[in-house]
Amino acid sequence: MNRRALGGCCVALLVGVFGVACAEDIDHKPGALRLTGVLIEGGIECPLFQASDGSQYTLMGDLKGLKNGDKVQLSGEEVEVSFCMQGKTLSVKTINKVK
């Protein structure tokens, strides 16, 4: 699958069984992502983030006081083990509020 076939995405991530989500590859490492989306309610142990493509991640790390409803761009790395107890988890490297 080439970049053009993915609509300009650098990395294709499987979402569930049927979908494909796109994220920009940072650091060229497996699991390293840069995403834009919204912090939402529903996290069991960790804050919950919904990317603009609809995929959801729990977040670990310093969110710099950002709260549910804030639109953010973040970079981070997917972790295999976490205490979040829910879905996929990203270890946040950077996070910034966007308009």
mmCIF file of C-alpha atoms in Angstrom:
data_model
loop_
_atom_site.group_PDB
_atom_site.id
_atom_site.type_symbol
_atom_site.label_atom_id
_atom_site.label_comp_id
_atom_site.label_asym_id
_atom_site.label_seq_id
_atom_site.Cartn_x
_atom_site.Cartn_y
_atom_site.Cartn_z
ATOM 1 C CA MET A 1 0.000 0.000 0.000
ATOM 2 C CA ASN A 2 1.597 3.297 -0.977
ATOM 3 C CA ARG A 3 1.239 6.749 0.555
ATOM 4 C CA ARG A 4 -1.052 8.002 -2.220
ATOM 5 C CA ALA A 5 -3.394 5.003 -1.788
ATOM 6 C CA LEU A 6 -3.755 6.003 1.871
ATOM 7 C CA GLY A 7 -4.741 9.559 1.010
ATOM 8 C CA GLY A 8 -1.428 11.105 2.024
ATOM 9 C CA CYS A 9 -0.914 9.160 5.222
ATOM 10 C CA CYS A 10 2.508 7.988 6.246
ATOM 11 C CA VAL A 11 1.385 5.033 8.353
ATOM 12 C CA ALA A 12 -1.773 2.933 8.212
ATOM 13 C CA LEU A 13 -3.054 1.589 11.515
ATOM 14 C CA LEU A 14 -5.688 -1.082 11.797
ATOM 15 C CA VAL A 15 -8.714 0.071 13.746
ATOM 16 C CA GLY A 16 -10.786 -2.759 15.069
ATOM 17 C CA VAL A 17 -11.285 -5.444 12.459
ATOM 18 C CA PHE A 18 -12.675 -3.495 9.510
ATOM 19 C CA GLY A 19 -11.223 -0.002 9.416
ATOM 20 C CA VAL A 20 -7.957 1.706 8.663
ATOM 21 C CA ALA A 21 -6.906 4.900 10.397
ATOM 22 C CA CYS A 22 -4.112 7.160 9.232
ATOM 23 C CA ALA A 23 -1.503 8.823 11.363
ATOM 24 C CA GLU A 24 1.670 10.678 10.631
ATOM 25 C CA ASP A 25 4.823 8.672 11.380
ATOM 26 C CA ILE A 26 7.129 10.540 13.748
ATOM 27 C CA ASP A 27 10.597 9.299 14.524
ATOM 28 C CA HIS A 28 10.034 6.412 12.048
ATOM 29 C CA LYS A 29 9.473 4.056 14.978
ATOM 30 C CA PRO A 30 6.655 1.543 15.307
ATOM 31 C CA GLY A 31 4.018 3.033 17.578
ATOM 32 C CA ALA A 32 5.252 6.647 17.236
ATOM 33 C CA LEU A 33 2.316 8.866 16.224
ATOM 34 C CA ARG A 34 1.266 12.492 15.750
ATOM 35 C CA LEU A 35 -2.513 12.922 15.979
ATOM 36 C CA THR A 36 -5.105 15.680 16.170
ATOM 37 C CA GLY A 37 -8.384 15.203 18.015
ATOM 38 C CA VAL A 38 -10.351 15.952 21.185
ATOM 39 C CA LEU A 39 -10.032 14.956 24.821
ATOM 40 C CA ILE A 40 -13.320 13.255 25.708
ATOM 41 C CA GLU A 41 -15.132 11.787 28.718
ATOM 42 C CA GLY A 42 -15.131 8.063 29.307
ATOM 43 C CA GLY A 43 -11.647 7.176 30.479
ATOM 44 C CA ILE A 44 -11.691 4.566 33.235
ATOM 45 C CA GLU A 45 -8.258 5.217 34.775
ATOM 46 C CA CYS A 46 -6.676 7.581 32.216
ATOM 47 C CA PRO A 47 -7.820 10.522 30.088
ATOM 48 C CA LEU A 48 -9.475 9.490 26.820
ATOM 49 C CA PHE A 49 -8.587 10.989 23.421
ATOM 50 C CA GLN A 50 -10.567 10.667 20.192
ATOM 51 C CA ALA A 51 -8.500 11.259 17.058
ATOM 52 C CA SER A 52 -10.002 13.079 14.090
ATOM 53 C CA ASP A 53 -10.390 9.708 12.312
ATOM 54 C CA GLY A 54 -12.578 8.394 15.168
ATOM 55 C CA SER A 55 -10.013 6.110 16.801
ATOM 56 C CA GLN A 56 -9.687 6.357 20.577
ATOM 57 C CA TYR A 57 -6.671 6.138 22.859
ATOM 58 C CA THR A 58 -6.160 6.441 26.583
ATOM 59 C CA LEU A 59 -3.328 8.810 27.471
ATOM 60 C CA MET A 60 -0.466 8.559 29.943
ATOM 61 C CA GLY A 61 1.767 11.512 30.737
ATOM 62 C CA ASP A 62 1.580 15.248 31.380
ATOM 63 C CA LEU A 63 -1.446 16.771 29.637
ATOM 64 C CA LYS A 64 -0.429 20.303 30.717
ATOM 65 C CA GLY A 65 -3.775 21.023 32.376
ATOM 66 C CA LEU A 66 -5.807 20.328 29.232
ATOM 67 C CA LYS A 67 -9.308 19.013 29.891
ATOM 68 C CA ASN A 68 -12.235 17.236 28.233
ATOM 69 C CA GLY A 69 -13.514 19.157 25.236
ATOM 70 C CA ASP A 70 -10.117 20.621 24.335
ATOM 71 C CA LYS A 71 -8.995 20.058 20.743
ATOM 72 C CA VAL A 72 -5.340 19.032 20.772
ATOM 73 C CA GLN A 73 -2.466 17.870 18.635
ATOM 74 C CA LEU A 74 -0.236 15.350 20.333
ATOM 75 C CA SER A 75 2.722 13.172 19.635
ATOM 76 C CA GLY A 76 3.426 10.012 21.497
ATOM 77 C CA GLU A 77 4.199 6.374 21.383
ATOM 78 C CA GLU A 78 1.814 3.458 21.668
ATOM 79 C CA VAL A 79 2.621 1.365 24.735
ATOM 80 C CA GLU A 80 2.027 -2.348 25.058
ATOM 81 C CA VAL A 81 1.376 -2.370 28.804
ATOM 82 C CA SER A 82 -0.415 0.275 30.864
ATOM 83 C CA PHE A 83 -2.575 0.711 33.945
ATOM 84 C CA CYS A 84 -5.295 2.483 31.927
ATOM 85 C CA MET A 85 -7.417 -0.690 31.650
ATOM 86 C CA GLN A 86 -9.019 0.421 28.397
ATOM 87 C CA GLY A 87 -8.148 0.113 24.715
ATOM 88 C CA LYS A 88 -4.896 1.338 23.209
ATOM 89 C CA THR A 89 -2.724 3.666 25.254
ATOM 90 C CA LEU A 90 -0.343 6.397 24.127
ATOM 91 C CA SER A 91 2.525 7.702 26.205
ATOM 92 C CA VAL A 92 2.296 11.429 25.466
ATOM 93 C CA LYS A 93 5.536 13.069 24.363
ATOM 94 C CA THR A 94 4.086 16.477 23.404
ATOM 95 C CA ILE A 95 0.562 17.917 23.569
ATOM 96 C CA ASN A 96 -0.729 21.322 22.491
ATOM 97 C CA LYS A 97 -4.176 22.895 22.323
ATOM 98 C CA VAL A 98 -5.286 23.799 18.797
ATOM 99 C CA LYS A 99 -8.185 25.880 17.466
#
